[in-house]
JSON list of C-alpha atoms in Angstrom, two decimals:
[
{"chain": "A", "resi": 1, "resn": "MET", "atom": "CA", "xyz": [196.53, 158.78, 41.52]},
{"chain": "A", "resi": 2, "resn": "GLY", "atom": "CA", "xyz": [200.05, 159.60, 40.29]},
{"chain": "A", "resi": 3, "resn": "ASP", "atom": "CA", "xyz": [203.05, 157.30, 40.54]},
{"chain": "A", "resi": 4, "resn": "LEU", "atom": "CA", "xyz": [203.64, 158.16, 44.22]},
{"chain": "A", "resi": 5, "resn": "ALA", "atom": "CA", "xyz": [201.11, 158.87, 46.95]},
{"chain": "A", "resi": 6, "resn": "ILE", "atom": "CA", "xyz": [201.48, 159.49, 50.69]},
{"chain": "A", "resi": 7, "resn": "ASP", "atom": "CA", "xyz": [198.88, 158.50, 53.28]},
{"chain": "A", "resi": 8, "resn": "PHE", "atom": "CA", "xyz": [198.90, 160.24, 56.66]},
{"chain": "A", "resi": 9, "resn": "CYS", "atom": "CA", "xyz": [195.85, 160.03, 58.93]},
{"chain": "A", "resi": 10, "resn": "GLY", "atom": "CA", "xyz": [193.66, 159.23, 55.93]},
{"chain": "A", "resi": 11, "resn": "GLU", "atom": "CA", "xyz": [194.81, 162.35, 54.07]},
{"chain": "A", "resi": 12, "resn": "TRP", "atom": "CA", "xyz": [196.45, 161.66, 50.71]},
{"chain": "A", "resi": 13, "resn": "TYR", "atom": "CA", "xyz": [199.21, 163.68, 49.05]},
{"chain": "A", "resi": 14, "resn": "GLU", "atom": "CA", "xyz": [200.50, 163.22, 45.49]},
{"chain": "A", "resi": 15, "resn": "PRO", "atom": "CA", "xyz": [203.79, 164.97, 44.72]},
{"chain": "A", "resi": 16, "resn": "SER", "atom": "CA", "xyz": [204.58, 165.51, 41.06]},
{"chain": "A", "resi": 17, "resn": "ASP", "atom": "CA", "xyz": [207.86, 164.38, 39.50]},
{"chain": "A", "resi": 18, "resn": "GLU", "atom": "CA", "xyz": [209.13, 167.97, 39.70]},
{"chain": "A", "resi": 19, "resn": "ASP", "atom": "CA", "xyz": [208.18, 168.57, 43.34]},
{"chain": "A", "resi": 20, "resn": "ILE", "atom": "CA", "xyz": [210.39, 168.56, 46.42]},
{"chain": "A", "resi": 21, "resn": "PHE", "atom": "CA", "xyz": [207.85, 167.44, 49.01]},
{"chain": "A", "resi": 22, "resn": "ASP", "atom": "CA", "xyz": [208.62, 168.64, 52.55]},
{"chain": "A", "resi": 23, "resn": "ILE", "atom": "CA", "xyz": [207.40, 166.86, 55.68]},
{"chain": "A", "resi": 24, "resn": "GLY", "atom": "CA", "xyz": [207.64, 168.28, 59.19]},
{"chain": "A", "resi": 25, "resn": "ARG", "atom": "CA", "xyz": [206.16, 170.87, 61.49]},
{"chain": "A", "resi": 26, "resn": "GLU", "atom": "CA", "xyz": [205.78, 173.01, 58.38]},
{"chain": "A", "resi": 27, "resn": "GLY", "atom": "CA", "xyz": [205.78, 172.12, 54.69]},
{"chain": "A", "resi": 28, "resn": "ASP", "atom": "CA", "xyz": [203.67, 170.25, 52.19]},
{"chain": "A", "resi": 29, "resn": "LEU", "atom": "CA", "xyz": [202.72, 167.69, 54.85]},
{"chain": "A", "resi": 30, "resn": "GLU", "atom": "CA", "xyz": [202.32, 169.54, 58.15]},
{"chain": "A", "resi": 31, "resn": "VAL", "atom": "CA", "xyz": [202.54, 166.62, 60.56]},
{"chain": "A", "resi": 32, "resn": "ASP", "atom": "CA", "xyz": [201.93, 168.44, 63.85]},
{"chain": "A", "resi": 33, "resn": "ASP", "atom": "CA", "xyz": [202.84, 171.62, 65.73]},
{"chain": "A", "resi": 34, "resn": "ASN", "atom": "CA", "xyz": [204.94, 169.47, 68.07]},
{"chain": "A", "resi": 35, "resn": "PRO", "atom": "CA", "xyz": [207.88, 171.69, 69.16]},
{"chain": "A", "resi": 36, "resn": "TYR", "atom": "CA", "xyz": [210.17, 168.63, 69.23]},
{"chain": "A", "resi": 37, "resn": "LEU", "atom": "CA", "xyz": [209.62, 168.12, 65.49]},
{"chain": "A", "resi": 38, "resn": "HIS", "atom": "CA", "xyz": [211.81, 169.89, 62.92]},
{"chain": "A", "resi": 39, "resn": "ARG", "atom": "CA", "xyz": [210.15, 172.48, 60.73]},
{"chain": "A", "resi": 40, "resn": "ARG", "atom": "CA", "xyz": [211.48, 170.49, 57.78]},
{"chain": "A", "resi": 41, "resn": "PHE", "atom": "CA", "xyz": [212.35, 166.93, 58.71]},
{"chain": "A", "resi": 42, "resn": "LEU", "atom": "CA", "xyz": [211.92, 164.66, 55.69]},
{"chain": "A", "resi": 43, "resn": "GLN", "atom": "CA", "xyz": [211.84, 165.29, 51.95]},
{"chain": "A", "resi": 44, "resn": "ILE", "atom": "CA", "xyz": [210.51, 163.18, 49.09]},
{"chain": "A", "resi": 45, "resn": "ALA", "atom": "CA", "xyz": [211.75, 163.99, 45.59]},
{"chain": "A", "resi": 46, "resn": "ARG", "atom": "CA", "xyz": [212.49, 162.26, 42.31]},
{"chain": "A", "resi": 47, "resn": "TYR", "atom": "CA", "xyz": [216.08, 162.16, 41.06]},
{"chain": "A", "resi": 48, "resn": "ASP", "atom": "CA", "xyz": [217.57, 160.16, 38.18]},
{"chain": "A", "resi": 49, "resn": "GLY", "atom": "CA", "xyz": [214.31, 158.31, 37.57]},
{"chain": "A", "resi": 50, "resn": "MET", "atom": "CA", "xyz": [213.85, 157.20, 41.21]},
{"chain": "A", "resi": 51, "resn": "TRP", "atom": "CA", "xyz": [211.96, 158.52, 44.22]},
{"chain": "A", "resi": 52, "resn": "TRP", "atom": "CA", "xyz": [214.12, 159.26, 47.27]},
{"chain": "A", "resi": 53, "resn": "LEU", "atom": "CA", "xyz": [213.35, 159.92, 50.93]},
{"chain": "A", "resi": 54, "resn": "SER", "atom": "CA", "xyz": [215.87, 162.27, 52.58]},
{"chain": "A", "resi": 55, "resn": "ASN", "atom": "CA", "xyz": [216.33, 163.24, 56.22]},
{"chain": "A", "resi": 56, "resn": "VAL", "atom": "CA", "xyz": [217.04, 166.98, 56.12]},
{"chain": "A", "resi": 57, "resn": "GLY", "atom": "CA", "xyz": [216.71, 167.41, 59.89]},
{"chain": "A", "resi": 58, "resn": "SER", "atom": "CA", "xyz": [219.57, 167.75, 62.34]},
{"chain": "A", "resi": 59, "resn": "MET", "atom": "CA", "xyz": [218.56, 165.57, 65.31]},
{"chain": "A", "resi": 60, "resn": "LEU", "atom": "CA", "xyz": [215.70, 163.16, 64.61]},
{"chain": "A", "resi": 61, "resn": "SER", "atom": "CA", "xyz": [215.91, 159.83, 62.77]},
{"chain": "A", "resi": 62, "resn": "ALA", "atom": "CA", "xyz": [213.20, 157.77, 61.09]},
{"chain": "A", "resi": 63, "resn": "THR", "atom": "CA", "xyz": [212.58, 154.05, 60.75]},
{"chain": "A", "resi": 64, "resn": "ILE", "atom": "CA", "xyz": [211.75, 152.89, 57.22]},
{"chain": "A", "resi": 65, "resn": "ALA", "atom": "CA", "xyz": [210.25, 149.49, 56.38]},
{"chain": "A", "resi": 66, "resn": "ASP", "atom": "CA", "xyz": [208.48, 147.79, 53.52]},
{"chain": "A", "resi": 67, "resn": "GLY", "atom": "CA", "xyz": [204.87, 146.73, 54.09]},
{"chain": "A", "resi": 68, "resn": "SER", "atom": "CA", "xyz": [205.83, 143.14, 54.92]},
{"chain": "A", "resi": 69, "resn": "GLY", "atom": "CA", "xyz": [208.40, 144.11, 57.56]},
{"chain": "A", "resi": 70, "resn": "GLY", "atom": "CA", "xyz": [211.07, 142.15, 55.68]},
{"chain": "A", "resi": 71, "resn": "MET", "atom": "CA", "xyz": [213.27, 145.20, 55.07]},
{"chain": "A", "resi": 72, "resn": "GLN", "atom": "CA", "xyz": [214.04, 147.86, 57.64]},
{"chain": "A", "resi": 73, "resn": "ALA", "atom": "CA", "xyz": [216.40, 150.82, 57.65]},
{"chain": "A", "resi": 74, "resn": "TRP", "atom": "CA", "xyz": [217.22, 153.64, 60.04]},
{"chain": "A", "resi": 75, "resn": "LEU", "atom": "CA", "xyz": [217.39, 157.01, 58.32]},
{"chain": "A", "resi": 76, "resn": "ALA", "atom": "CA", "xyz": [219.74, 159.29, 60.26]},
{"chain": "A", "resi": 77, "resn": "PRO", "atom": "CA", "xyz": [220.12, 163.06, 59.74]},
{"chain": "A", "resi": 78, "resn": "GLY", "atom": "CA", "xyz": [221.73, 163.79, 56.39]},
{"chain": "A", "resi": 79, "resn": "ALA", "atom": "CA", "xyz": [220.96, 160.34, 54.95]},
{"chain": "A", "resi": 80, "resn": "ARG", "atom": "CA", "xyz": [218.65, 159.42, 52.09]},
{"chain": "A", "resi": 81, "resn": "ILE", "atom": "CA", "xyz": [217.18, 156.17, 50.83]},
{"chain": "A", "resi": 82, "resn": "PRO", "atom": "CA", "xyz": [215.48, 155.16, 47.56]},
{"chain": "A", "resi": 83, "resn": "LEU", "atom": "CA", "xyz": [211.77, 154.34, 47.72]},
{"chain": "A", "resi": 84, "resn": "VAL", "atom": "CA", "xyz": [211.60, 151.07, 45.81]},
{"chain": "A", "resi": 85, "resn": "PHE", "atom": "CA", "xyz": [208.66, 149.17, 47.34]},
{"chain": "A", "resi": 86, "resn": "SER", "atom": "CA", "xyz": [204.98, 149.37, 46.46]},
{"chain": "A", "resi": 87, "resn": "HIS", "atom": "CA", "xyz": [204.27, 150.13, 50.15]},
{"chain": "A", "resi": 88, "resn": "THR", "atom": "CA", "xyz": [206.77, 151.74, 52.52]},
{"chain": "A", "resi": 89, "resn": "ASN", "atom": "CA", "xyz": [206.03, 152.64, 56.15]},
{"chain": "A", "resi": 90, "resn": "VAL", "atom": "CA", "xyz": [207.85, 155.57, 57.75]},
{"chain": "A", "resi": 91, "resn": "ILE", "atom": "CA", "xyz": [207.82, 155.92, 61.56]},
{"chain": "A", "resi": 92, "resn": "PHE", "atom": "CA", "xyz": [209.55, 158.57, 63.65]},
{"chain": "A", "resi": 93, "resn": "THR", "atom": "CA", "xyz": [209.34, 159.95, 67.18]},
{"chain": "A", "resi": 94, "resn": "ALA", "atom": "CA", "xyz": [209.51, 163.57, 68.30]},
{"chain": "A", "resi": 95, "resn": "GLY", "atom": "CA", "xyz": [209.35, 164.09, 72.05]},
{"chain": "A", "resi": 96, "resn": "PRO", "atom": "CA", "xyz": [206.64, 161.84, 73.52]},
{"chain": "A", "resi": 97, "resn": "THR", "atom": "CA", "xyz": [204.81, 161.29, 70.22]},
{"chain": "A", "resi": 98, "resn": "THR", "atom": "CA", "xyz": [205.37, 158.72, 67.49]},
{"chain": "A", "resi": 99, "resn": "TYR", "atom": "CA", "xyz": [204.15, 159.36, 63.94]},
{"chain": "A", "resi": 100, "resn": "GLU", "atom": "CA", "xyz": [203.60, 157.08, 60.98]},
{"chain": "A", "resi": 101, "resn": "PHE", "atom": "CA", "xyz": [202.83, 157.63, 57.32]},
{"chain": "A", "resi": 102, "resn": "ALA", "atom": "CA", "xyz": [202.82, 155.32, 54.32]},
{"chain": "A", "resi": 103, "resn": "VAL", "atom": "CA", "xyz": [204.25, 155.83, 50.86]},
{"chain": "A", "resi": 104, "resn": "HIS", "atom": "CA", "xyz": [202.65, 153.98, 47.95]},
{"chain": "A", "resi": 105, "resn": "LEU", "atom": "CA", "xyz": [204.27, 153.49, 44.55]},
{"chain": "A", "resi": 106, "resn": "LYS", "atom": "CA", "xyz": [202.42, 152.38, 41.43]},
{"chain": "A", "resi": 107, "resn": "THR", "atom": "CA", "xyz": [205.60, 151.29, 39.67]},
{"chain": "A", "resi": 108, "resn": "PRO", "atom": "CA", "xyz": [207.95, 149.91, 42.36]},
{"chain": "A", "resi": 109, "resn": "SER", "atom": "CA", "xyz": [211.41, 148.80, 41.28]},
{"chain": "A", "resi": 110, "resn": "PHE", "atom": "CA", "xyz": [211.50, 146.06, 43.92]},
{"chain": "A", "resi": 111, "resn": "ARG", "atom": "CA", "xyz": [208.86, 143.56, 44.91]},
{"chain": "A", "resi": 112, "resn": "HIS", "atom": "CA", "xyz": [209.05, 141.34, 47.99]},
{"chain": "A", "resi": 113, "resn": "GLU", "atom": "CA", "xyz": [207.92, 137.76, 47.42]},
{"chain": "A", "resi": 114, "resn": "ALA", "atom": "CA", "xyz": [206.63, 136.28, 50.67]},
{"chain": "A", "resi": 115, "resn": "ARG", "atom": "CA", "xyz": [207.28, 132.57, 51.28]},
{"chain": "A", "resi": 116, "resn": "ASP", "atom": "CA", "xyz": [204.72, 130.24, 52.79]},
{"chain": "A", "resi": 117, "resn": "GLU", "atom": "CA", "xyz": [206.88, 129.70, 55.85]},
{"chain": "A", "resi": 118, "resn": "ASP", "atom": "CA", "xyz": [207.17, 133.44, 56.56]},
{"chain": "A", "resi": 119, "resn": "GLN", "atom": "CA", "xyz": [205.29, 134.20, 59.76]},
{"chain": "A", "resi": 120, "resn": "ALA", "atom": "CA", "xyz": [204.79, 137.76, 60.99]},
{"chain": "A", "resi": 121, "resn": "GLY", "atom": "CA", "xyz": [205.18, 138.14, 64.71]},
{"chain": "A", "resi": 122, "resn": "ASP", "atom": "CA", "xyz": [207.59, 135.27, 65.32]},
{"chain": "A", "resi": 123, "resn": "THR", "atom": "CA", "xyz": [209.48, 135.49, 68.59]},
{"chain": "A", "resi": 124, "resn": "THR", "atom": "CA", "xyz": [212.76, 135.04, 66.71]},
{"chain": "A", "resi": 125, "resn": "ILE", "atom": "CA", "xyz": [214.36, 137.88, 64.74]},
{"chain": "A", "resi": 126, "resn": "GLY", "atom": "CA", "xyz": [217.57, 136.43, 63.37]},
{"chain": "A", "resi": 127, "resn": "PRO", "atom": "CA", "xyz": [219.34, 134.75, 66.29]},
{"chain": "A", "resi": 128, "resn": "VAL", "atom": "CA", "xyz": [217.34, 136.64, 68.96]},
{"chain": "A", "resi": 129, "resn": "VAL", "atom": "CA", "xyz": [214.81, 134.70, 71.03]},
{"chain": "A", "resi": 130, "resn": "PHE", "atom": "CA", "xyz": [212.53, 136.50, 73.48]},
{"chain": "A", "resi": 131, "resn": "THR", "atom": "CA", "xyz": [210.76, 135.09, 76.52]},
{"chain": "A", "resi": 132, "resn": "ASP", "atom": "CA", "xyz": [207.03, 135.76, 76.86]},
{"chain": "A", "resi": 133, "resn": "SER", "atom": "CA", "xyz": [207.66, 138.38, 79.53]},
{"chain": "A", "resi": 134, "resn": "GLN", "atom": "CA", "xyz": [210.23, 140.18, 77.36]},
{"chain": "A", "resi": 135, "resn": "LYS", "atom": "CA", "xyz": [207.80, 140.19, 74.46]},
{"chain": "A", "resi": 136, "resn": "ALA", "atom": "CA", "xyz": [205.02, 141.39, 76.77]},
{"chain": "A", "resi": 137, "resn": "LEU", "atom": "CA", "xyz": [207.23, 144.35, 77.71]},
{"chain": "A", "resi": 138, "resn": "ILE", "atom": "CA", "xyz": [207.57, 145.27, 74.04]},
{"chain": "A", "resi": 139, "resn": "VAL", "atom": "CA", "xyz": [203.81, 144.92, 73.56]},
{"chain": "A", "resi": 140, "resn": "ALA", "atom": "CA", "xyz": [203.13, 147.18, 76.55]},
{"chain": "A", "resi": 141, "resn": "LEU", "atom": "CA", "xyz": [205.27, 149.92, 75.02]},
{"chain": "A", "resi": 142, "resn": "ALA", "atom": "CA", "xyz": [203.85, 149.42, 71.52]},
{"chain": "A", "resi": 143, "resn": "GLU", "atom": "CA", "xyz": [200.20, 148.99, 72.61]},
{"chain": "A", "resi": 144, "resn": "PRO", "atom": "CA", "xyz": [198.99, 152.42, 71.38]},
{"chain": "A", "resi": 145, "resn": "MET", "atom": "CA", "xyz": [200.43, 151.75, 67.92]},
{"chain": "A", "resi": 146, "resn": "LEU", "atom": "CA", "xyz": [199.17, 148.17, 67.81]},
{"chain": "A", "resi": 147, "resn": "ARG", "atom": "CA", "xyz": [195.63, 149.26, 68.65]},
{"chain": "A", "resi": 148, "resn": "ARG", "atom": "CA", "xyz": [195.67, 152.10, 66.14]},
{"chain": "A", "resi": 149, "resn": "ASP", "atom": "CA", "xyz": [194.03, 151.47, 62.78]},
{"chain": "A", "resi": 150, "resn": "GLY", "atom": "CA", "xyz": [196.09, 152.94, 59.96]},
{"chain": "A", "resi": 151, "resn": "THR", "atom": "CA", "xyz": [198.65, 155.72, 59.90]},
{"chain": "A", "resi": 152, "resn": "GLY", "atom": "CA", "xyz": [198.67, 158.66, 62.26]},
{"chain": "A", "resi": 153, "resn": "PHE", "atom": "CA", "xyz": [200.25, 159.39, 65.62]},
{"chain": "A", "resi": 154, "resn": "SER", "atom": "CA", "xyz": [200.26, 157.98, 69.12]},
{"chain": "A", "resi": 155, "resn": "ALA", "atom": "CA", "xyz": [201.98, 158.43, 72.45]},
{"chain": "A", "resi": 156, "resn": "ILE", "atom": "CA", "xyz": [204.55, 155.93, 73.68]},
{"chain": "A", "resi": 157, "resn": "PRO", "atom": "CA", "xyz": [203.93, 155.01, 77.34]},
{"chain": "A", "resi": 158, "resn": "SER", "atom": "CA", "xyz": [206.54, 155.93, 79.90]},
{"chain": "A", "resi": 159, "resn": "SER", "atom": "CA", "xyz": [208.35, 153.08, 81.61]},
{"chain": "A", "resi": 160, "resn": "ALA", "atom": "CA", "xyz": [206.24, 153.68, 84.71]},
{"chain": "A", "resi": 161, "resn": "GLU", "atom": "CA", "xyz": [203.00, 153.52, 82.70]},
{"chain": "A", "resi": 162, "resn": "ALA", "atom": "CA", "xyz": [204.04, 150.34, 80.87]},
{"chain": "A", "resi": 163, "resn": "ALA", "atom": "CA", "xyz": [205.16, 148.70, 84.13]},
{"chain": "A", "resi": 164, "resn": "LYS", "atom": "CA", "xyz": [201.81, 149.51, 85.72]},
{"chain": "A", "resi": 165, "resn": "ARG", "atom": "CA", "xyz": [200.00, 148.09, 82.67]},
{"chain": "A", "resi": 166, "resn": "LEU", "atom": "CA", "xyz": [201.81, 144.81, 83.29]},
{"chain": "A", "resi": 167, "resn": "GLY", "atom": "CA", "xyz": [201.47, 144.90, 87.07]},
{"chain": "A", "resi": 168, "resn": "TRP", "atom": "CA", "xyz": [205.25, 144.89, 87.44]},
{"chain": "A", "resi": 169, "resn": "ALA", "atom": "CA", "xyz": [207.57, 146.85, 89.69]},
{"chain": "A", "resi": 170, "resn": "LEU", "atom": "CA", "xyz": [209.40, 149.59, 87.78]},
{"chain": "A", "resi": 171, "resn": "THR", "atom": "CA", "xyz": [212.79, 148.11, 88.71]},
{"chain": "A", "resi": 172, "resn": "ARG", "atom": "CA", "xyz": [211.79, 144.79, 87.15]},
{"chain": "A", "resi": 173, "resn": "PHE", "atom": "CA", "xyz": [210.50, 146.53, 84.03]},
{"chain": "A", "resi": 174, "resn": "ASN", "atom": "CA", "xyz": [213.72, 148.51, 83.58]},
{"chain": "A", "resi": 175, "resn": "ARG", "atom": "CA", "xyz": [215.84, 145.40, 84.09]},
{"chain": "A", "resi": 176, "resn": "LYS", "atom": "CA", "xyz": [213.93, 143.55, 81.36]},
{"chain": "A", "resi": 177, "resn": "LEU", "atom": "CA", "xyz": [214.05, 146.61, 79.10]},
{"chain": "A", "resi": 178, "resn": "ASP", "atom": "CA", "xyz": [217.83, 146.56, 79.46]},
{"chain": "A", "resi": 179, "resn": "ASN", "atom": "CA", "xyz": [217.87, 142.89, 78.48]},
{"chain": "A", "resi": 180, "resn": "VAL", "atom": "CA", "xyz": [215.64, 143.38, 75.44]},
{"chain": "A", "resi": 181, "resn": "CYS", "atom": "CA", "xyz": [217.66, 146.37, 74.17]},
{"chain": "A", "resi": 182, "resn": "ASP", "atom": "CA", "xyz": [220.94, 144.53, 74.77]},
{"chain": "A", "resi": 183, "resn": "LYS", "atom": "CA", "xyz": [219.74, 141.52, 72.75]},
{"chain": "A", "resi": 184, "resn": "LEU", "atom": "CA", "xyz": [218.72, 143.65, 69.78]},
{"chain": "A", "resi": 185, "resn": "ASP", "atom": "CA", "xyz": [221.80, 145.84, 70.00]},
{"chain": "A", "resi": 186, "resn": "ARG", "atom": "CA", "xyz": [224.04, 142.76, 69.80]},
{"chain": "A", "resi": 187, "resn": "VAL", "atom": "CA", "xyz": [222.49, 141.72, 66.47]},
{"chain": "A", "resi": 188, "resn": "GLY", "atom": "CA", "xyz": [222.88, 145.16, 64.94]},
{"chain": "A", "resi": 189, "resn": "VAL", "atom": "CA", "xyz": [219.62, 147.01, 65.63]},
{"chain": "A", "resi": 190, "resn": "VAL", "atom": "CA", "xyz": [220.80, 150.62, 65.76]},
{"chain": "A", "resi": 191, "resn": "GLY", "atom": "CA", "xyz": [219.52, 153.40, 67.96]},
{"chain": "A", "resi": 192, "resn": "LEU", "atom": "CA", "xyz": [219.16, 151.44, 71.20]},
{"chain": "A", "resi": 193, "resn": "ARG", "atom": "CA", "xyz": [222.39, 152.74, 72.70]},
{"chain": "A", "resi": 194, "resn": "GLY", "atom": "CA", "xyz": [223.68, 156.27, 73.02]},
{"chain": "A", "resi": 195, "resn": "GLY", "atom": "CA", "xyz": [227.33, 155.22, 73.10]},
{"chain": "A", "resi": 196, "resn": "VAL", "atom": "CA", "xyz": [229.61, 152.60, 74.59]},
{"chain": "A", "resi": 197, "resn": "GLY", "atom": "CA", "xyz": [227.92, 151.25, 77.70]},
{"chain": "A", "resi": 198, "resn": "LYS", "atom": "CA", "xyz": [225.26, 153.95, 77.65]},
{"chain": "A", "resi": 199, "resn": "LEU", "atom": "CA", "xyz": [221.66, 153.21, 76.73]},
{"chain": "A", "resi": 200, "resn": "ALA", "atom": "CA", "xyz": [219.99, 155.88, 74.61]},
{"chain": "A", "resi": 201, "resn": "THR", "atom": "CA", "xyz": [217.42, 158.04, 76.35]},
{"chain": "A", "resi": 202, "resn": "ASN", "atom": "CA", "xyz": [214.99, 157.46, 73.49]},
{"chain": "A", "resi": 203, "resn": "ARG", "atom": "CA", "xyz": [215.44, 153.70, 73.45]},
{"chain": "A", "resi": 204, "resn": "ARG", "atom": "CA", "xyz": [211.76, 153.07, 74.18]},
{"chain": "A", "resi": 205, "resn": "ALA", "atom": "CA", "xyz": [210.77, 154.97, 71.04]},
{"chain": "A", "resi": 206, "resn": "ARG", "atom": "CA", "xyz": [213.38, 153.22, 68.90]},
{"chain": "A", "resi": 207, "resn": "LEU", "atom": "CA", "xyz": [212.39, 149.83, 70.32]},
{"chain": "A", "resi": 208, "resn": "VAL", "atom": "CA", "xyz": [208.74, 150.45, 69.43]},
{"chain": "A", "resi": 209, "resn": "GLU", "atom": "CA", "xyz": [209.63, 151.64, 65.93]},
{"chain": "A", "resi": 210, "resn": "HIS", "atom": "CA", "xyz": [211.74, 148.54, 65.29]},
{"chain": "A", "resi": 211, "resn": "ALA", "atom": "CA", "xyz": [209.26, 146.09, 66.84]},
{"chain": "A", "resi": 212, "resn": "VAL", "atom": "CA", "xyz": [206.26, 147.42, 64.91]},
{"chain": "A", "resi": 213, "resn": "THR", "atom": "CA", "xyz": [207.91, 147.85, 61.51]},
{"chain": "A", "resi": 214, "resn": "SER", "atom": "CA", "xyz": [209.66, 144.45, 61.66]},
{"chain": "A", "resi": 215, "resn": "HIS", "atom": "CA", "xyz": [206.44, 142.76, 62.88]},
{"chain": "A", "resi": 216, "resn": "LEU", "atom": "CA", "xyz": [208.30, 141.55, 65.95]},
{"chain": "A", "resi": 217, "resn": "VAL", "atom": "CA", "xyz": [205.01, 142.31, 67.70]},
{"chain": "A", "resi": 218, "resn": "THR", "atom": "CA", "xyz": [201.57, 142.52, 66.09]},
{"chain": "A", "resi": 219, "resn": "PRO", "atom": "CA", "xyz": [198.01, 143.07, 67.36]},
{"chain": "A", "resi": 220, "resn": "ALA", "atom": "CA", "xyz": [197.80, 139.29, 67.77]},
{"chain": "A", "resi": 221, "resn": "ASP", "atom": "CA", "xyz": [200.29, 139.60, 70.65]},
{"chain": "A", "resi": 222, "resn": "LEU", "atom": "CA", "xyz": [198.13, 141.94, 72.76]},
{"chain": "A", "resi": 223, "resn": "HIS", "atom": "CA", "xyz": [196.91, 138.95, 74.77]},
{"chain": "A", "resi": 224, "resn": "LEU", "atom": "CA", "xyz": [200.38, 138.81, 76.37]},
{"chain": "A", "resi": 225, "resn": "LEU", "atom": "CA", "xyz": [199.49, 141.89, 78.40]},
{"chain": "A", "resi": 226, "resn": "GLU", "atom": "CA", "xyz": [197.00, 139.84, 80.41]},
{"chain": "A", "resi": 227, "resn": "LYS", "atom": "CA", "xyz": [198.90, 136.56, 80.24]},
{"chain": "A", "resi": 228, "resn": "MET", "atom": "CA", "xyz": [202.07, 138.05, 81.73]},
{"chain": "A", "resi": 229, "resn": "SER", "atom": "CA", "xyz": [200.42, 140.50, 84.12]},
{"chain": "A", "resi": 230, "resn": "GLY", "atom": "CA", "xyz": [202.17, 140.11, 87.49]},
{"chain": "A", "resi": 231, "resn": "VAL", "atom": "CA", "xyz": [203.99, 136.97, 86.29]},
{"chain": "A", "resi": 232, "resn": "ASP", "atom": "CA", "xyz": [207.66, 136.74, 87.21]},
{"chain": "A", "resi": 233, "resn": "GLU", "atom": "CA", "xyz": [209.94, 134.72, 84.94]},
{"chain": "A", "resi": 234, "resn": "GLY", "atom": "CA", "xyz": [212.98, 135.89, 86.79]}
]
């Protein structure tokens, strides 16, 4: 394997140092024929001795995180970010489908040192604390990704589907979704609002991307779907 390798659905790609590697509906990595996906969405190339991931699309964004979930960034159209970790996860949503691939580096320029007290899946991200029912809502939306083994693609449930999974009324689900997005928006998680006082239409997708890449929810939290089914915390 060369210095950089990309894993998508068990297929491996190894761009050379001279390549500009295109990812999208067409390109070197043809993700899917999803009409909501740009023909060329992301690019991986090496400049000035470093590998970079660039968003060359015009509408879609991607969530980037190291393998531990300790670092997360939102890559908007026109932006680029250096690939510095040994394992980087890239997640993005086009229409109703969410995709994930992993980038592996043999010679990373940054290495995350986990501390013994670090616990993936804590209910606290910075100053944000979630109730069990709020976390169950996130799990219901992220369930297809949490049950998936490895990279690939999955469908994000609609609000109605997730509410039914929890045995909740849709009005209750939407109220709690508002609360969860508001909490994360207040601490700087981008992409959950479409403007002042206006929640983004794709907030469910962005919420799932953030929750999975930051390890806010993990497969160990799937039990909350049964625990909180029909339960009303107010």
